[in-house]
Short mmCIF file of C-alpha atoms in Angstrom, two decimals:
data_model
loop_
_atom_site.label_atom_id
_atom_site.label_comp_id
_atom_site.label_asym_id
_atom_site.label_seq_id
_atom_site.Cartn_x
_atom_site.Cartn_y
_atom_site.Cartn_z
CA UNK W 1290 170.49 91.90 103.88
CA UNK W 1291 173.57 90.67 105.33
CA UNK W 1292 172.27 86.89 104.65
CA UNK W 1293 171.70 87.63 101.08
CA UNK W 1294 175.35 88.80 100.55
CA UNK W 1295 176.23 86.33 102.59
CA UNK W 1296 174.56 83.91 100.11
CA UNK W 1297 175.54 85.03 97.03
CA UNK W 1298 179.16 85.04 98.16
CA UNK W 1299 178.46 81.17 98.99
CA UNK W 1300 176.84 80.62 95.32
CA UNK W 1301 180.70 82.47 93.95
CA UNK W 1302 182.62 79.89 95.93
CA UNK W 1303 180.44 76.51 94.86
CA UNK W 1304 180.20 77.12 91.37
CA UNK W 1305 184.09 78.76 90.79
CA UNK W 1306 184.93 81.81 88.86
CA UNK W 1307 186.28 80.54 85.66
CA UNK W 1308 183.65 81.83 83.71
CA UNK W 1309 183.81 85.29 85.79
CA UNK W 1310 180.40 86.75 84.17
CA UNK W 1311 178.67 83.43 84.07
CA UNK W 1312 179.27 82.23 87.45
CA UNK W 1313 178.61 85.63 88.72
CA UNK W 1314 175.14 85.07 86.97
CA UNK W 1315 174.88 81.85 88.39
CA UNK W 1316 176.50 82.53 91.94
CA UNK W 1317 173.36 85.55 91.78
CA UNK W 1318 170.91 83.82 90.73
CA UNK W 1319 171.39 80.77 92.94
CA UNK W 1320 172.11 83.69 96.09
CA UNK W 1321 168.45 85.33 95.44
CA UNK W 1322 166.66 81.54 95.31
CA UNK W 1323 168.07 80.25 98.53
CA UNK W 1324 167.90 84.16 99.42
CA UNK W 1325 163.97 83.92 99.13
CA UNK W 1326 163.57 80.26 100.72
CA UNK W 1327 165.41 80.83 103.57
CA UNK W 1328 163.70 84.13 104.13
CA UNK W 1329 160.10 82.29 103.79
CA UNK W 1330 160.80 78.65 105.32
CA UNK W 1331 163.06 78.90 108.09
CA UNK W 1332 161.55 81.34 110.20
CA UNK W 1333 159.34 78.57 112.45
CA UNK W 1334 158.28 81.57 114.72
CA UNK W 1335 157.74 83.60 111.56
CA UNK W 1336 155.69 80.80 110.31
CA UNK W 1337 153.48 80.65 113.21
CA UNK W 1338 152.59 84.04 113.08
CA UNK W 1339 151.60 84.02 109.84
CA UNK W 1340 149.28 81.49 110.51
CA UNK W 1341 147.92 82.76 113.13
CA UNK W 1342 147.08 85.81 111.35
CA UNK W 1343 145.60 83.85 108.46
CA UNK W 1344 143.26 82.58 111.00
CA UNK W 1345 142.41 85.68 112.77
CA UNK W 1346 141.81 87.33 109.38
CA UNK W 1347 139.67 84.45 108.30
CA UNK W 1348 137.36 84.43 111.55
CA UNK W 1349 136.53 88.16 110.92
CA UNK W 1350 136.10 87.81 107.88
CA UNK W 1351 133.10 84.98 108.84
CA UNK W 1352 132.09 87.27 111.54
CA UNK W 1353 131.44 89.75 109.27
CA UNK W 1354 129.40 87.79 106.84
CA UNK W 1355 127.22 86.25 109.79
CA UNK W 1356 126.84 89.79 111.19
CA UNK W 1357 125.67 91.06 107.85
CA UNK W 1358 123.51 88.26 107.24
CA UNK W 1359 121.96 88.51 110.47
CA UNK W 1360 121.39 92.38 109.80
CA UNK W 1361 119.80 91.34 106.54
CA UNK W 1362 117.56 89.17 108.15
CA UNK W 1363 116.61 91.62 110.82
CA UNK W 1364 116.09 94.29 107.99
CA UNK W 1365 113.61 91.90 105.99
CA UNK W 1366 111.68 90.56 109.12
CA UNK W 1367 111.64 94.13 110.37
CA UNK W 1368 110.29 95.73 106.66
CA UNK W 1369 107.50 92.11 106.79
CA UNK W 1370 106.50 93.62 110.50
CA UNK W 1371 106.34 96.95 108.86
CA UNK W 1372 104.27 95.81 106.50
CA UNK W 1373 101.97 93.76 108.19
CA UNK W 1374 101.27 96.57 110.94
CA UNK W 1375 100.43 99.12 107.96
CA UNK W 1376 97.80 96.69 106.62
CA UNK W 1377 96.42 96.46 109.89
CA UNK W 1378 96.41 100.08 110.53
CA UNK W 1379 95.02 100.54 107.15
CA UNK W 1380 92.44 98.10 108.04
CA UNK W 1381 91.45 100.17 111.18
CA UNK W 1382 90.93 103.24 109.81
CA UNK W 1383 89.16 101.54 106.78
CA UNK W 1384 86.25 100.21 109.63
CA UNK W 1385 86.45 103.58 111.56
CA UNK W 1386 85.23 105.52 108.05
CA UNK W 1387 82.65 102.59 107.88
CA UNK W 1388 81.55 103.24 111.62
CA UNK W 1389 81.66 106.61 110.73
CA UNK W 1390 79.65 106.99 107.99
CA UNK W 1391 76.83 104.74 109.40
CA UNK W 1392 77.03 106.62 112.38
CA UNK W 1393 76.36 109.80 109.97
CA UNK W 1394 74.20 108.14 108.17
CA UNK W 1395 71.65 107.31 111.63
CA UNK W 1396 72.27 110.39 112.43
CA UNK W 1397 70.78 112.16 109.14
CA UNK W 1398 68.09 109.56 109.49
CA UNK W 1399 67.30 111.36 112.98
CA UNK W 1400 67.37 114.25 111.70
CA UNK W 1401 65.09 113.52 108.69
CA UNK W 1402 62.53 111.68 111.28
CA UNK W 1403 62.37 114.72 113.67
CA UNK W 1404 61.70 117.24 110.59
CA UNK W 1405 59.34 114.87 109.45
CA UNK W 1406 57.58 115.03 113.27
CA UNK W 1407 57.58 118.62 113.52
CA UNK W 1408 55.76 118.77 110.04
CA UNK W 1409 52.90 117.03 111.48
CA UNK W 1410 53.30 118.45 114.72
CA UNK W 1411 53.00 121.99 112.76
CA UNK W 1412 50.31 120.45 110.67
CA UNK W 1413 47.97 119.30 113.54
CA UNK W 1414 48.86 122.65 115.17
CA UNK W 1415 47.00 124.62 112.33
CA UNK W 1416 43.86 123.14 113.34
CA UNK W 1417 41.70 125.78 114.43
CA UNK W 1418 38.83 124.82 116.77
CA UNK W 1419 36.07 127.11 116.83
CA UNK W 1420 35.63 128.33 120.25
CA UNK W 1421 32.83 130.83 121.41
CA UNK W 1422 33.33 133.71 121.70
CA UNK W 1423 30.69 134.55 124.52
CA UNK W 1424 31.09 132.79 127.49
CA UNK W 1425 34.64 131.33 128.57
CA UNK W 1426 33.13 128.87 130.87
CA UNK W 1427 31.95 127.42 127.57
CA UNK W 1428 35.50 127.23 125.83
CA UNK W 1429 37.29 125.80 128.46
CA UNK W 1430 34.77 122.69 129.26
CA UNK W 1431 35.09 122.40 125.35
CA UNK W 1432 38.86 122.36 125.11
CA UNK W 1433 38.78 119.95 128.00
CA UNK W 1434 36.57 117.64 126.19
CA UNK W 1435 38.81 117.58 123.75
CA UNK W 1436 41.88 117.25 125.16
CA UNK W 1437 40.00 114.10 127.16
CA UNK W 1438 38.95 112.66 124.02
CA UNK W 1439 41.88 113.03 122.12
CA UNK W 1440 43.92 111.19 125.48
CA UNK W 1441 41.30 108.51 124.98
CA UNK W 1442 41.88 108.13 121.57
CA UNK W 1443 45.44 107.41 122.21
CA UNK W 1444 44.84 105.08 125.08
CA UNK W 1445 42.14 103.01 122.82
CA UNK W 1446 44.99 103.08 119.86
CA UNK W 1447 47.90 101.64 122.13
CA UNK W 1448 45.66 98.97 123.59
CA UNK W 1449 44.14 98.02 120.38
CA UNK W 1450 46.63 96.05 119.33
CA UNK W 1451 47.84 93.90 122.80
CA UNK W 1452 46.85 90.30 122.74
CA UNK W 1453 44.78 89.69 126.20
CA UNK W 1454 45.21 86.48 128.29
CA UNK W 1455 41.94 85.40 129.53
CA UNK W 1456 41.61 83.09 132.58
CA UNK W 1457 39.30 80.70 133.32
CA UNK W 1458 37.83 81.67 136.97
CA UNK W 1459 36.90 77.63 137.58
CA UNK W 1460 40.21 76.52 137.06
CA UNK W 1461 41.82 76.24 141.11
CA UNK W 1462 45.38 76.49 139.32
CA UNK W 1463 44.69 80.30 139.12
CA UNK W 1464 43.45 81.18 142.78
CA UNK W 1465 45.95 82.38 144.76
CA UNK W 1466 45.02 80.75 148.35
CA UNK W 1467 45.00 77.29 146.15
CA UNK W 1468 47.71 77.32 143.97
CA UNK W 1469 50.27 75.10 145.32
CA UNK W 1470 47.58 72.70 146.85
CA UNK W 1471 46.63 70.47 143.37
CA UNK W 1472 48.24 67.93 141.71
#
C-alpha cells in the first residue's frame, strides 16, 4: 500500500502539475501500472514460489489422472475377470444339469428294468405245478426234479454260446513235462 502511494506521488512529480486534473490522471494512472509490475516482477523470492507451486499443482494434477486411469483399468480388467468367471460358472452348472439328468435318466432306466424283472419273476411265479396230493415223498422228489432240471437248463443256456478251444493231444507244445523242451 505504502509503495503504491509512494508511486503515484513519483508519477505527480515526473509529469508536473500544470494541468492539475490531467496530470493527476496521468500521475494515477502511470502509479497503478508500475504499481502492478513492481508488485508481480520484482519479487524474485515471490517468483520462485509461484513456480514452485505451479509445479506442485501440475504433478498432482498428473498423479491424479494416472491414478484414475489406472483405477479405470483395474475396473475394466476386474468387470472382463468377472465376466469370464460367470461364463465359466455358468458353464459348470450347465454340465452338472447334463450329469444330472443322465444320471436320472439311468436311474429311471433301472427302475423300468427291475419292474420289468419282477413282472416275469411274478409271471413265472403263477405257474402252478400239479403236485399229488397223496404221498409227499412223491412231491418232493418231483419238485427236486424240477428244480434240477430247470438248474440244468440254465447251465446248458450259459454254455451254449462259449466258443471252445480244442487241443490237439499229439502236438508236444501242449504237454506240460515237454513244453519248454522243442524248438
Amino acid at each position: 500500500m505504502f509503495r503504491l502511494l509512494g508511486i503515484l506521488s513519483l508519477g505527480g512529480l515526473l509529469y508536473g502539475r500544470r494541468h492539475y486534473r490531467s496530470a493527476y490522471r496521468r500521475g494515477l494512472l502511470f502509479g497503478v501500472l508500475l504499481g502492478f509490475l513492481a508488485d508481480r516482477n520484482f519479487d524474485t523470492h515471490r517468483a520462485a514460489r509461484d513456480v514452485r507451486k505451479t509445479v506442485r499443482e501440475t504433478k498432482r494434477a498428473m498423479h491424479d489422472a494416472a491414478r484414475a486411469a489406472r483405477r479405470e483399468f483395474r475396473d475394466a480388467r476386474k468387470a472382463g475377470q468377472r465376466q469370464q468367471m460367470e461364463e465359466r460358472l455358468e458353464a459348470i452348472r450347465a454340465e452338472a444339469e447334463a450329469r444330472r439328468a443322465a444320471r436320472e435318466g439311468r436311474k429311471a432306466e433301472r427302475e423300468q428294468l427291475k419292474t420289468e424283472r419282477e413282472q416275469k419273476k411274478a409271471e413265472t411265479a403263477e405257474a402252478v405245478h400239479a403236485l399229488p396230493e397223496c404221498d409227499t415223498r412223491e412231491a418232493r422228489e418231483i419238485r427236486e426234479l424240477a428244480e434240477d432240471l430247470e438248474r440244468d437248463a440254465g447251465t446248458a443256456a450259459m454254455a451254449a454260446n462259449v466258443p471252445m478251444i480244442e487241443f490237439p493231444e499229439e502236438d508236444e507244445k501242449y504237454h506240460a513235462a515237454r513244453k519248454y523242451g522243442h524248438a
